[in-house]
Amino acid sequence: MYNIYMSKTSLNIIVIGAGASGLMAAGIAAGQGAAVRLIEKTPVYGRKLSMTGNGRCNITNTTPISEFSRHYHSSSRFLRHALHSFTNLDCINFFEGLGRGTTPERFSFHEEDNGRVLPVNSNGHEISVALAKWAVSCGVKIIPNISVTKLLVDNNMIKGVEAVDSDKNVLQMQGDSVIIATGGKSYPKTGSTGDGYELAKSVGHSIIPLRPALVPIETQGDLTKRLQGVSLPQVMVTLWINNLKSMTKIGDLIFTHYGVSGPLILNLSRFIVDALRTQSDVTISIDLFPNLDHPQIQREFSSYITIHKKQLFNNLLINYLPKKMIQVCCEELNISGDKMLNQLSAKELKRLRLWLKSLTLKVSGYRTFDEAMITAGGVDTDEVDPKTMQSKIVKGLYFAGEALDIDAETGGFNLQAAFSTGWLAGKSCTLRSLPLKIPQRDSSL
Ligand SMILES: Cc1cc2nc3c(=O)[nH]c(=O)nc-3n(C[C@H](O)[C@H](O)[C@H](O)COP(=O)(O)OP(=O)(O)OC[C@H]3O[C@@H](n4cnc5c(N)ncnc54)[C@H](O)[C@@H]3O)c2cc1C
């Protein structure tokens, strides 16, 4: 065992994890004059950040910051101070101020559906590289391929960390403050394997049980397999728990070989996972036409059939379903696609109407952390000061990002939480009030 990277300045900060929150925390702390080492266990930084938003990086949302709390499932009160300290507008300004690399070009962002904020003509990889470059320009020393395995604590004060390098050498690093920014347990191939929970637990923190969140859902039967790849925009799903209506949500859904996914299902999954964990009976019903009620659909059928009596059932379905769904629909309703429309019975038309308005699937399970976008549960936020992100148990220990018990809907709310908590932890751990080195947009560009 040996000591490395001992800084000679008076304030040594160690940040564990070079993801979204860790890069932000490290840059802000270094910008305040601290000597900051950012320890990353993989060879690359910001791997998950690069993948976000299907590689396009949905950094935040345009929802007014005062309404952000509605989009977090846990710890929304806890987050309030962090979100107001580094808001969604601060976030956009911050990234607009970052250089894109070799050219003087800057990032610009625009709003897409549901308030999602994404870069124009850029992607998560470029954002990730720019964030790391900014951190390094603030003075952060990024140290890859080292995994922190232990927190060094004396008398409830943080003293540093113990880590192993890729050759399995054990290293000790001393620090006045340590920020745990190790992320959650989801998509472990990105390096987020839940280490922060073990580190926090080892010094007395409680961990709220970990569950996959924003995760695809498995359903019984082979219907979804037969519909695999079909996506349905803006459908309404009703969630039934123990035969009681729990909630409805509108959004985009996609059928998979094991069940259903897409933003709508991911957002509902938080409630489905928790219901399944209590052995509840869970079903979902899909309304393919939330803007049409039953009498309207019935009237539409009647007028179409009156005009096109000699057409086939398939022709009627083309008006309502994607091509791949038509054959499956006929099989499910046990009606031949070649049946003449004027030969359809009222009962058959009713069966079609019910299928379109409430296609019901029994939920059998959910995918693992490997496919979950985030982790629900984590370090209990009751044990962390919301104004500083400092542990209430160990002085000098801070938390940022998904390691905390924070999880939100899709739409940029998870990254905003990572950036806001990272910003606040980085600022408060230095306990200094030097001006922050936040990049400013150059108006001449
Ligand atoms: C596919 C996908 C798409 C997503 N899309 C979006 C989106 O568009 N918008 C949005 O808001 N959110 C999105 N998210 C969620 C978002 O990416 C996370 O909430 C966010 O990255 C969390 O940031 P973090 O800094 O807490 O953790 P991470 O970004 O996971 O970073 C943690 C880092 O810590 C390192 N680490 C872990 N343990 C150790 C250790 N012991 N020692 C040293 N280093 C360690 C890891 O290697 C990793 O680099 C998405 C997630 C996924 C998986």
Short mmCIF file of C-alpha atoms and ligand atoms in Angstrom, two decimals:
data_model
loop_
_atom_site.label_atom_id
_atom_site.label_comp_id
_atom_site.label_asym_id
_atom_site.label_seq_id
_atom_site.Cartn_x
_atom_site.Cartn_y
_atom_site.Cartn_z
CA MET A 1 0.00 0.00 0.00
CA TYR A 2 1.33 3.46 -0.83
CA ASN A 3 0.16 7.04 -1.04
CA ILE A 4 -0.17 8.82 -4.35
CA TYR A 5 -1.11 12.16 -5.75
CA MET A 6 -0.73 14.05 -2.48
CA SER A 7 -1.64 17.62 -3.21
CA LYS A 8 0.42 20.37 -1.61
CA THR A 9 -2.42 22.90 -1.44
CA SER A 10 -4.39 23.34 1.75
CA LEU A 11 -7.69 22.07 0.37
CA ASN A 12 -7.74 18.62 -1.21
CA ILE A 13 -10.94 17.38 -2.77
CA ILE A 14 -11.46 13.86 -4.07
CA VAL A 15 -14.40 13.25 -6.37
CA ILE A 16 -15.31 9.61 -7.00
CA GLY A 17 -16.79 9.01 -10.46
CA ALA A 18 -16.32 11.02 -13.66
CA GLY A 19 -19.95 10.96 -14.79
CA ALA A 20 -22.34 13.87 -15.20
CA SER A 21 -22.43 14.85 -11.53
CA GLY A 22 -18.76 14.11 -10.77
CA LEU A 23 -17.40 16.16 -13.68
CA MET A 24 -19.63 19.07 -12.69
CA ALA A 25 -18.72 18.84 -8.98
CA ALA A 26 -15.00 18.52 -9.70
CA GLY A 27 -14.92 21.49 -12.12
CA ILE A 28 -16.83 23.74 -9.78
CA ALA A 29 -14.64 22.83 -6.78
CA ALA A 30 -11.44 23.35 -8.78
CA GLY A 31 -12.82 26.65 -10.10
CA GLN A 32 -12.97 27.77 -6.49
CA GLY A 33 -9.28 27.12 -6.01
CA ALA A 34 -9.27 23.62 -4.52
CA ALA A 35 -6.90 20.88 -5.65
CA VAL A 36 -9.28 18.34 -7.12
CA ARG A 37 -8.62 14.74 -8.10
CA LEU A 38 -11.42 13.04 -10.00
CA ILE A 39 -11.08 9.28 -9.70
CA GLU A 40 -12.74 7.19 -12.41
CA LYS A 41 -12.69 3.44 -12.42
CA THR A 42 -13.12 2.98 -16.17
CA PRO A 43 -10.66 4.16 -18.84
CA VAL A 44 -13.16 6.80 -20.05
CA TYR A 45 -15.20 9.53 -18.42
CA GLY A 46 -18.85 10.41 -18.95
CA ARG A 47 -19.72 7.17 -20.68
CA LYS A 48 -23.36 7.19 -19.57
CA LEU A 49 -23.70 10.89 -20.32
CA SER A 50 -22.60 10.14 -23.89
CA MET A 51 -25.41 7.59 -24.26
CA THR A 52 -28.22 9.73 -22.93
CA GLY A 53 -31.21 10.70 -25.03
CA ASN A 54 -30.41 7.94 -27.53
CA GLY A 55 -26.96 9.47 -27.90
CA ARG A 56 -28.40 12.96 -28.35
CA CYS A 57 -28.15 14.00 -24.67
CA ASN A 58 -31.34 15.48 -23.25
CA ILE A 59 -29.60 17.71 -20.68
CA THR A 60 -32.64 19.27 -19.02
CA ASN A 61 -36.24 20.38 -19.50
CA THR A 62 -37.91 23.74 -20.09
CA THR A 63 -40.54 23.15 -17.38
CA PRO A 64 -40.35 26.11 -14.93
CA ILE A 65 -37.90 25.14 -12.20
CA SER A 66 -40.62 25.69 -9.57
CA GLU A 67 -42.53 22.80 -11.17
CA PHE A 68 -39.62 20.40 -11.49
CA SER A 69 -40.49 18.68 -8.21
CA ARG A 70 -43.60 17.15 -9.82
CA HIS A 71 -41.34 15.08 -12.04
CA TYR A 72 -39.26 13.44 -9.29
CA HIS A 73 -40.54 10.30 -7.60
CA SER A 74 -38.40 10.59 -4.49
CA SER A 75 -36.57 13.34 -2.64
CA SER A 76 -38.24 16.19 -4.55
CA ARG A 77 -38.22 18.38 -1.42
CA PHE A 78 -34.61 17.49 -0.77
CA LEU A 79 -33.70 18.57 -4.30
CA ARG A 80 -35.38 21.96 -4.13
CA HIS A 81 -32.31 23.90 -2.97
CA ALA A 82 -29.97 22.24 -5.47
CA LEU A 83 -32.40 22.81 -8.35
CA HIS A 84 -32.78 26.47 -7.46
CA SER A 85 -29.01 26.89 -6.99
CA PHE A 86 -28.26 25.57 -10.48
CA THR A 87 -31.46 25.76 -12.49
CA ASN A 88 -32.42 24.41 -15.90
CA LEU A 89 -31.63 27.84 -17.39
CA ASP A 90 -28.24 27.86 -15.64
CA CYS A 91 -27.68 24.42 -17.10
CA ILE A 92 -28.43 25.55 -20.65
CA ASN A 93 -26.27 28.70 -20.19
CA PHE A 94 -23.48 26.58 -18.78
CA PHE A 95 -23.39 24.20 -21.72
CA GLU A 96 -23.85 26.99 -24.25
CA GLY A 97 -20.72 28.51 -22.77
CA LEU A 98 -18.60 25.39 -23.30
CA GLY A 99 -16.27 25.17 -26.28
CA ARG A 100 -16.94 22.29 -28.69
CA GLY A 101 -13.28 21.38 -29.08
CA THR A 102 -10.90 22.46 -31.81
CA THR A 103 -13.14 25.18 -33.29
CA PRO A 104 -14.41 28.34 -31.57
CA GLU A 105 -17.89 26.91 -32.12
CA ARG A 106 -20.20 26.71 -29.12
CA PHE A 107 -23.10 24.45 -28.32
CA SER A 108 -26.62 25.60 -28.89
CA PHE A 109 -29.75 23.91 -27.63
CA HIS A 110 -33.35 23.73 -28.64
CA GLU A 111 -36.57 22.49 -27.16
CA GLU A 112 -38.24 19.35 -28.48
CA ASP A 113 -41.45 17.57 -27.46
CA ASN A 114 -42.47 17.68 -23.79
CA GLY A 115 -39.96 20.42 -23.00
CA ARG A 116 -36.91 18.25 -23.63
CA VAL A 117 -33.73 20.29 -24.20
CA LEU A 118 -31.23 18.80 -26.66
CA PRO A 119 -28.14 20.12 -28.44
CA VAL A 120 -28.50 21.29 -32.04
CA ASN A 121 -26.22 19.45 -34.47
CA SER A 122 -24.34 17.77 -31.66
CA ASN A 123 -24.53 14.74 -29.40
CA GLY A 124 -23.86 13.28 -25.97
CA HIS A 125 -20.30 12.35 -26.80
CA GLU A 126 -19.39 15.94 -27.68
CA ILE A 127 -21.14 17.22 -24.56
CA SER A 128 -19.29 14.71 -22.43
CA VAL A 129 -15.90 15.60 -23.97
CA ALA A 130 -16.59 19.33 -23.55
CA LEU A 131 -17.61 18.90 -19.90
CA ALA A 132 -14.42 16.96 -19.15
CA LYS A 133 -12.29 19.55 -20.98
CA TRP A 134 -13.92 22.31 -18.98
CA ALA A 135 -13.21 20.42 -15.73
CA VAL A 136 -9.56 19.96 -16.72
CA SER A 137 -9.34 23.66 -17.68
CA CYS A 138 -10.56 24.48 -14.17
CA GLY A 139 -7.60 22.51 -12.80
CA VAL A 140 -9.17 19.08 -12.18
CA LYS A 141 -6.82 16.12 -12.40
CA ILE A 142 -8.80 13.22 -13.88
CA ILE A 143 -7.34 9.86 -12.87
CA PRO A 144 -8.81 6.94 -14.85
CA ASN A 145 -8.64 3.18 -14.20
CA ILE A 146 -8.75 3.51 -10.44
CA SER A 147 -11.64 2.16 -8.42
CA VAL A 148 -12.34 3.58 -4.97
CA THR A 149 -12.99 0.70 -2.58
CA LYS A 150 -13.03 2.31 0.84
CA LEU A 151 -13.64 5.63 2.58
CA LEU A 152 -11.05 6.61 5.17
CA VAL A 153 -12.87 8.11 8.14
CA ASP A 154 -11.57 9.12 11.54
CA ASN A 155 -13.80 10.38 14.31
CA ASN A 156 -16.67 10.97 11.87
CA MET A 157 -14.41 13.11 9.66
CA ILE A 158 -13.47 12.10 6.14
CA LYS A 159 -9.74 11.64 5.68
CA GLY A 160 -9.51 10.26 2.17
CA VAL A 161 -10.10 7.11 0.18
CA GLU A 162 -8.54 3.76 -0.53
CA ALA A 163 -8.57 2.53 -4.10
CA VAL A 164 -7.21 -0.16 -6.40
CA ASP A 165 -5.63 0.43 -9.77
CA SER A 166 -5.85 -1.81 -12.84
CA ASP A 167 -2.79 -3.80 -11.61
CA LYS A 168 -4.61 -4.43 -8.33
CA ASN A 169 -2.24 -2.17 -6.38
CA VAL A 170 -3.91 -0.67 -3.31
CA LEU A 171 -3.54 3.09 -3.07
CA GLN A 172 -4.39 5.62 -0.40
CA MET A 173 -5.29 9.21 -1.17
CA GLN A 174 -5.86 11.84 1.45
CA GLY A 175 -8.52 14.47 1.07
CA ASP A 176 -10.22 17.17 3.13
CA SER A 177 -13.49 16.43 1.38
CA VAL A 178 -14.72 13.49 -0.67
CA ILE A 179 -17.66 13.62 -3.07
CA ILE A 180 -19.37 10.34 -3.92
CA ALA A 181 -20.60 10.70 -7.51
CA THR A 182 -20.58 7.05 -8.47
CA GLY A 183 -24.03 6.97 -10.10
CA GLY A 184 -26.57 4.19 -9.72
CA LYS A 185 -26.60 0.51 -10.61
CA SER A 186 -28.21 0.69 -14.04
CA TYR A 187 -26.35 0.08 -17.30
CA PRO A 188 -23.40 -1.35 -15.30
CA LYS A 189 -21.28 -1.59 -18.44
CA THR A 190 -20.90 2.20 -18.19
CA GLY A 191 -19.07 1.76 -14.87
CA SER A 192 -22.03 2.53 -12.61
CA THR A 193 -22.18 -0.68 -10.62
CA GLY A 194 -23.54 0.64 -7.35
CA ASP A 195 -20.18 1.07 -5.56
CA GLY A 196 -21.31 4.33 -3.96
CA TYR A 197 -24.04 2.55 -2.00
CA GLU A 198 -21.51 0.19 -0.42
CA LEU A 199 -19.12 3.05 0.34
CA ALA A 200 -21.90 5.10 1.97
CA LYS A 201 -23.23 2.10 3.90
CA SER A 202 -19.77 1.31 5.25
CA VAL A 203 -19.69 4.66 7.07
CA GLY A 204 -23.19 4.41 8.50
CA HIS A 205 -25.53 5.70 5.77
CA SER A 206 -28.88 4.02 5.15
CA ILE A 207 -29.64 2.85 1.64
CA ILE A 208 -33.23 3.02 0.39
CA PRO A 209 -33.82 -0.31 -1.42
CA LEU A 210 -32.54 -0.26 -4.99
CA ARG A 211 -34.92 -0.99 -7.87
CA PRO A 212 -34.56 -0.68 -11.64
CA ALA A 213 -36.45 2.41 -12.85
CA LEU A 214 -37.30 3.76 -16.30
CA VAL A 215 -37.23 0.10 -17.26
CA PRO A 216 -39.06 -1.91 -19.95
CA ILE A 217 -41.91 -4.13 -18.80
CA GLU A 218 -42.53 -7.85 -19.45
CA THR A 219 -46.04 -9.11 -20.20
CA GLN A 220 -47.72 -12.51 -20.39
CA GLY A 221 -48.59 -14.25 -23.65
CA ASP A 222 -47.12 -13.86 -27.09
CA LEU A 223 -49.12 -10.88 -28.36
CA THR A 224 -46.30 -8.37 -27.93
CA LYS A 225 -43.83 -10.76 -29.58
CA ARG A 226 -46.11 -10.89 -32.61
CA LEU A 227 -46.24 -7.09 -32.59
CA GLN A 228 -42.50 -6.67 -31.92
CA GLY A 229 -41.17 -3.41 -33.34
CA VAL A 230 -44.57 -1.76 -33.75
CA SER A 231 -44.57 1.67 -32.14
CA LEU A 232 -47.72 3.56 -31.21
CA PRO A 233 -47.41 7.33 -30.80
CA GLN A 234 -49.52 9.18 -28.24
CA VAL A 235 -51.57 6.29 -26.91
CA MET A 236 -53.09 6.29 -23.43
CA VAL A 237 -52.17 3.53 -21.00
CA THR A 238 -54.20 2.82 -17.89
CA LEU A 239 -52.43 1.01 -15.08
CA TRP A 240 -54.54 -1.39 -13.02
CA ILE A 241 -53.22 -2.65 -9.70
CA ASN A 242 -55.25 -5.44 -8.09
CA ASN A 243 -58.09 -4.59 -10.51
CA LEU A 244 -58.21 -0.97 -9.30
CA LYS A 245 -57.45 1.86 -11.69
CA SER A 246 -54.18 3.36 -10.50
CA MET A 247 -53.32 5.99 -13.14
CA THR A 248 -53.42 6.88 -16.82
CA LYS A 249 -50.67 8.43 -18.92
CA ILE A 250 -50.36 9.43 -22.55
CA GLY A 251 -47.22 8.96 -24.63
CA ASP A 252 -45.32 6.76 -27.08
CA LEU A 253 -45.18 2.98 -26.68
CA ILE A 254 -43.30 0.22 -28.50
CA PHE A 255 -43.94 -3.54 -28.48
CA THR A 256 -40.96 -5.81 -27.83
CA HIS A 257 -40.46 -9.57 -27.89
CA TYR A 258 -40.89 -9.70 -24.11
CA GLY A 259 -43.49 -6.95 -23.53
CA VAL A 260 -43.61 -3.19 -23.89
CA SER A 261 -41.23 -0.23 -23.76
CA GLY A 262 -41.01 3.38 -24.97
CA PRO A 263 -41.15 6.63 -22.97
CA LEU A 264 -44.73 6.07 -21.81
CA ILE A 265 -43.98 2.64 -20.37
CA LEU A 266 -40.64 3.75 -18.88
CA ASN A 267 -42.42 6.50 -16.98
CA LEU A 268 -45.09 4.09 -15.73
CA SER A 269 -42.49 1.46 -14.82
CA ARG A 270 -41.66 3.17 -11.52
CA PHE A 271 -45.17 2.33 -10.25
CA ILE A 272 -45.32 -1.08 -11.93
CA VAL A 273 -42.03 -2.25 -10.40
CA ASP A 274 -43.11 -1.22 -6.90
CA ALA A 275 -46.53 -2.88 -7.34
CA LEU A 276 -44.95 -6.13 -8.53
CA ARG A 277 -42.54 -6.07 -5.60
CA THR A 278 -45.55 -6.20 -3.26
CA GLN A 279 -46.93 -9.24 -5.17
CA SER A 280 -49.79 -7.17 -6.61
CA ASP A 281 -51.70 -8.17 -9.70
CA VAL A 282 -50.78 -5.67 -12.45
CA THR A 283 -52.37 -5.15 -15.85
CA ILE A 284 -52.18 -2.34 -18.38
CA SER A 285 -54.78 -1.42 -20.96
CA ILE A 286 -53.82 0.54 -24.06
CA ASP A 287 -56.22 3.03 -25.62
CA LEU A 288 -54.97 3.53 -29.17
CA PHE A 289 -57.31 6.47 -29.71
CA PRO A 290 -57.55 8.54 -26.53
CA ASN A 291 -59.05 11.43 -28.50
CA LEU A 292 -62.01 9.38 -29.75
CA ASP A 293 -64.64 8.03 -27.39
CA HIS A 294 -66.59 4.83 -28.01
CA PRO A 295 -69.65 6.47 -29.67
CA GLN A 296 -67.36 8.48 -31.98
CA ILE A 297 -65.52 5.35 -33.11
CA GLN A 298 -68.82 3.55 -33.57
CA ARG A 299 -70.08 6.40 -35.76
CA GLU A 300 -66.85 6.36 -37.76
CA PHE A 301 -67.22 2.60 -38.39
CA SER A 302 -70.85 3.05 -39.50
CA SER A 303 -70.19 5.86 -41.94
CA TYR A 304 -67.15 4.07 -43.42
CA ILE A 305 -69.10 0.84 -43.88
CA THR A 306 -72.07 2.68 -45.40
CA ILE A 307 -69.80 4.17 -48.05
CA HIS A 308 -67.49 1.17 -48.55
CA LYS A 309 -69.78 -1.82 -48.04
CA LYS A 310 -67.99 -3.92 -50.64
CA GLN A 311 -64.58 -3.41 -49.09
CA LEU A 312 -62.86 -5.92 -46.79
CA PHE A 313 -62.31 -5.85 -43.04
CA ASN A 314 -58.59 -5.27 -43.76
CA ASN A 315 -59.50 -1.99 -45.53
CA LEU A 316 -61.28 -0.72 -42.45
CA LEU A 317 -58.30 -1.64 -40.25
CA ILE A 318 -55.85 0.26 -42.44
CA ASN A 319 -57.52 3.44 -41.18
CA TYR A 320 -56.70 2.59 -37.59
CA LEU A 321 -53.64 0.37 -37.34
CA PRO A 322 -50.03 0.20 -38.52
CA LYS A 323 -49.62 -2.46 -41.22
CA LYS A 324 -47.91 -5.00 -38.94
CA MET A 325 -50.79 -4.85 -36.48
CA ILE A 326 -53.56 -5.66 -38.95
CA GLN A 327 -52.95 -9.40 -39.29
CA VAL A 328 -52.47 -9.74 -35.52
CA CYS A 329 -55.67 -7.81 -34.88
CA CYS A 330 -57.63 -10.15 -37.19
CA GLU A 331 -56.18 -13.18 -35.38
CA GLU A 332 -56.94 -11.77 -31.95
CA LEU A 333 -60.53 -10.88 -32.89
CA ASN A 334 -60.99 -14.09 -34.83
CA ILE A 335 -62.31 -12.16 -37.83
CA SER A 336 -60.98 -12.82 -41.33
CA GLY A 337 -59.32 -9.82 -42.93
CA ASP A 338 -61.07 -10.81 -46.18
CA LYS A 339 -64.55 -10.55 -44.71
CA MET A 340 -66.78 -8.06 -46.56
CA LEU A 341 -67.58 -5.03 -44.44
CA ASN A 342 -71.34 -5.38 -45.02
CA GLN A 343 -71.13 -8.90 -43.55
CA LEU A 344 -69.59 -7.81 -40.24
CA SER A 345 -71.88 -8.33 -37.26
CA ALA A 346 -72.48 -5.68 -34.59
CA LYS A 347 -70.73 -7.97 -32.10
CA GLU A 348 -67.63 -8.16 -34.31
CA LEU A 349 -67.51 -4.38 -34.64
CA LYS A 350 -67.86 -4.07 -30.89
CA ARG A 351 -64.95 -6.50 -30.41
CA LEU A 352 -62.82 -4.31 -32.69
CA ARG A 353 -63.82 -1.14 -30.87
CA LEU A 354 -62.93 -2.64 -27.48
CA TRP A 355 -59.61 -3.90 -28.83
CA LEU A 356 -58.70 -0.44 -30.11
CA LYS A 357 -59.81 1.29 -26.92
CA SER A 358 -58.52 -1.15 -24.30
CA LEU A 359 -55.95 -3.64 -25.50
CA THR A 360 -55.18 -5.36 -22.22
CA LEU A 361 -51.86 -6.93 -21.21
CA LYS A 362 -51.09 -8.73 -17.97
CA VAL A 363 -47.77 -7.59 -16.56
CA SER A 364 -45.46 -10.43 -15.51
CA GLY A 365 -42.22 -8.65 -14.66
CA TYR A 366 -39.65 -6.03 -15.58
CA ARG A 367 -36.21 -6.01 -17.11
CA THR A 368 -33.05 -5.92 -15.00
CA PHE A 369 -30.68 -3.10 -14.07
CA ASP A 370 -28.83 -3.90 -17.31
CA GLU A 371 -31.68 -2.28 -19.24
CA ALA A 372 -32.95 0.23 -16.67
CA MET A 373 -32.11 3.84 -17.44
CA ILE A 374 -31.86 4.76 -13.80
CA THR A 375 -31.91 3.38 -10.27
CA ALA A 376 -34.69 4.10 -7.81
CA GLY A 377 -33.50 4.10 -4.19
CA GLY A 378 -30.01 4.94 -2.97
CA VAL A 379 -28.40 6.96 -0.20
CA ASP A 380 -31.19 8.14 2.11
CA THR A 381 -31.51 11.88 1.53
CA ASP A 382 -32.71 12.39 5.12
CA GLU A 383 -29.07 11.82 6.08
CA VAL A 384 -27.72 14.47 3.69
CA ASP A 385 -27.91 18.25 4.10
CA PRO A 386 -29.99 19.55 1.16
CA LYS A 387 -28.27 22.96 1.32
CA THR A 388 -24.76 21.58 0.86
CA MET A 389 -25.06 17.88 -0.13
CA GLN A 390 -22.84 17.11 2.88
CA SER A 391 -23.39 13.92 4.85
CA LYS A 392 -25.01 14.45 8.24
CA ILE A 393 -23.03 11.43 9.46
CA VAL A 394 -19.48 12.00 8.22
CA LYS A 395 -18.09 15.53 8.03
CA GLY A 396 -16.43 16.35 4.72
CA LEU A 397 -18.29 13.60 2.85
CA TYR A 398 -20.60 14.82 0.07
CA PHE A 399 -22.93 13.19 -2.43
CA ALA A 400 -24.00 14.07 -5.94
CA GLY A 401 -26.13 12.48 -8.65
CA GLU A 402 -27.85 9.16 -8.87
CA ALA A 403 -25.99 7.64 -5.90
CA LEU A 404 -28.57 9.55 -3.87
CA ASP A 405 -32.16 8.33 -3.57
CA ILE A 406 -33.27 10.46 -6.53
CA ASP A 407 -35.18 9.32 -9.58
CA ALA A 408 -37.29 11.16 -12.07
CA GLU A 409 -39.36 10.74 -15.19
CA THR A 410 -37.76 10.87 -18.61
CA GLY A 411 -37.31 14.33 -20.13
CA GLY A 412 -33.96 15.60 -18.82
CA PHE A 413 -34.91 15.65 -15.13
CA ASN A 414 -32.35 13.02 -14.11
CA LEU A 415 -29.42 14.82 -15.72
CA GLN A 416 -30.59 18.14 -14.28
CA ALA A 417 -30.58 16.55 -10.81
CA ALA A 418 -27.07 15.20 -11.45
CA PHE A 419 -25.78 18.59 -12.60
CA SER A 420 -27.54 20.56 -9.83
CA THR A 421 -26.40 18.28 -7.00
CA GLY A 422 -22.91 18.12 -8.54
CA TRP A 423 -22.78 21.90 -8.77
CA LEU A 424 -23.92 22.31 -5.17
CA ALA A 425 -21.61 19.62 -3.76
CA GLY A 426 -18.65 21.06 -5.69
CA LYS A 427 -19.39 24.54 -4.47
CA SER A 428 -20.07 23.75 -0.84
CA CYS A 429 -17.23 21.26 -0.28
CA THR A 430 -14.65 23.96 -0.76
CA LEU A 431 -16.28 26.08 1.99
CA ARG A 432 -14.88 29.10 0.24
CA SER A 433 -16.58 31.99 -1.45
CA LEU A 434 -14.21 32.64 -4.32
CA PRO A 435 -15.89 33.60 -7.60
CA LEU A 436 -16.94 30.57 -9.64
CA LYS A 437 -15.29 29.87 -12.97
CA ILE A 438 -18.41 29.21 -15.01
CA PRO A 439 -17.94 29.42 -18.76
CA GLN A 440 -19.78 32.35 -20.30
CA ARG A 441 -21.27 32.45 -23.76
CA ASP A 442 -19.24 34.74 -25.97
CA SER A 443 -21.82 37.02 -27.57
CA SER A 444 -19.46 37.85 -30.46
CA LEU A 445 -19.65 34.23 -31.68
C1 LIG B 1 -29.39 4.73 -21.88
C2 LIG B 1 -29.63 5.89 -20.94
C3 LIG B 1 -30.17 7.06 -21.42
C4 LIG B 1 -30.41 8.13 -20.56
N1 LIG B 1 -30.92 9.28 -21.07
C5 LIG B 1 -31.11 10.34 -20.26
C6 LIG B 1 -31.55 11.59 -20.78
O1 LIG B 1 -31.67 11.74 -22.01
N2 LIG B 1 -31.78 12.61 -19.91
C7 LIG B 1 -31.60 12.46 -18.55
O2 LIG B 1 -31.87 13.39 -17.81
N3 LIG B 1 -31.13 11.30 -18.03
C8 LIG B 1 -30.87 10.26 -18.86
N4 LIG B 1 -30.36 9.10 -18.32
C9 LIG B 1 -30.02 9.06 -16.88
C10 LIG B 1 -28.68 9.80 -16.65
O3 LIG B 1 -27.74 9.36 -17.58
C11 LIG B 1 -28.16 9.52 -15.23
O4 LIG B 1 -29.16 9.87 -14.30
C12 LIG B 1 -26.89 10.34 -14.96
O5 LIG B 1 -25.87 9.99 -15.88
C13 LIG B 1 -26.39 10.11 -13.55
O6 LIG B 1 -25.19 10.81 -13.40
P1 LIG B 1 -24.18 10.41 -12.24
O7 LIG B 1 -23.04 11.34 -12.32
O8 LIG B 1 -24.90 10.31 -10.95
O9 LIG B 1 -23.71 8.93 -12.58
P2 LIG B 1 -22.96 8.33 -13.88
O10 LIG B 1 -23.14 9.22 -15.05
O11 LIG B 1 -23.45 6.93 -13.97
O12 LIG B 1 -21.43 8.35 -13.47
C14 LIG B 1 -20.89 7.59 -12.43
C15 LIG B 1 -19.40 7.38 -12.68
O13 LIG B 1 -18.80 6.85 -11.49
C16 LIG B 1 -17.85 5.88 -11.88
N5 LIG B 1 -17.63 4.99 -10.73
C17 LIG B 1 -18.53 4.14 -10.18
N6 LIG B 1 -17.99 3.52 -9.12
C18 LIG B 1 -16.72 4.00 -8.99
C19 LIG B 1 -15.66 3.72 -8.10
N7 LIG B 1 -15.77 2.83 -7.11
N8 LIG B 1 -14.49 4.37 -8.25
C20 LIG B 1 -14.33 5.28 -9.27
N9 LIG B 1 -15.31 5.57 -10.15
C21 LIG B 1 -16.49 4.93 -10.02
C22 LIG B 1 -18.49 5.19 -13.07
O14 LIG B 1 -17.55 4.49 -13.85
C23 LIG B 1 -19.12 6.38 -13.79
O15 LIG B 1 -18.23 6.94 -14.72
C24 LIG B 1 -30.10 8.01 -19.16
C25 LIG B 1 -29.53 6.83 -18.69
C26 LIG B 1 -29.28 5.78 -19.57
C27 LIG B 1 -28.65 4.52 -19.03
#
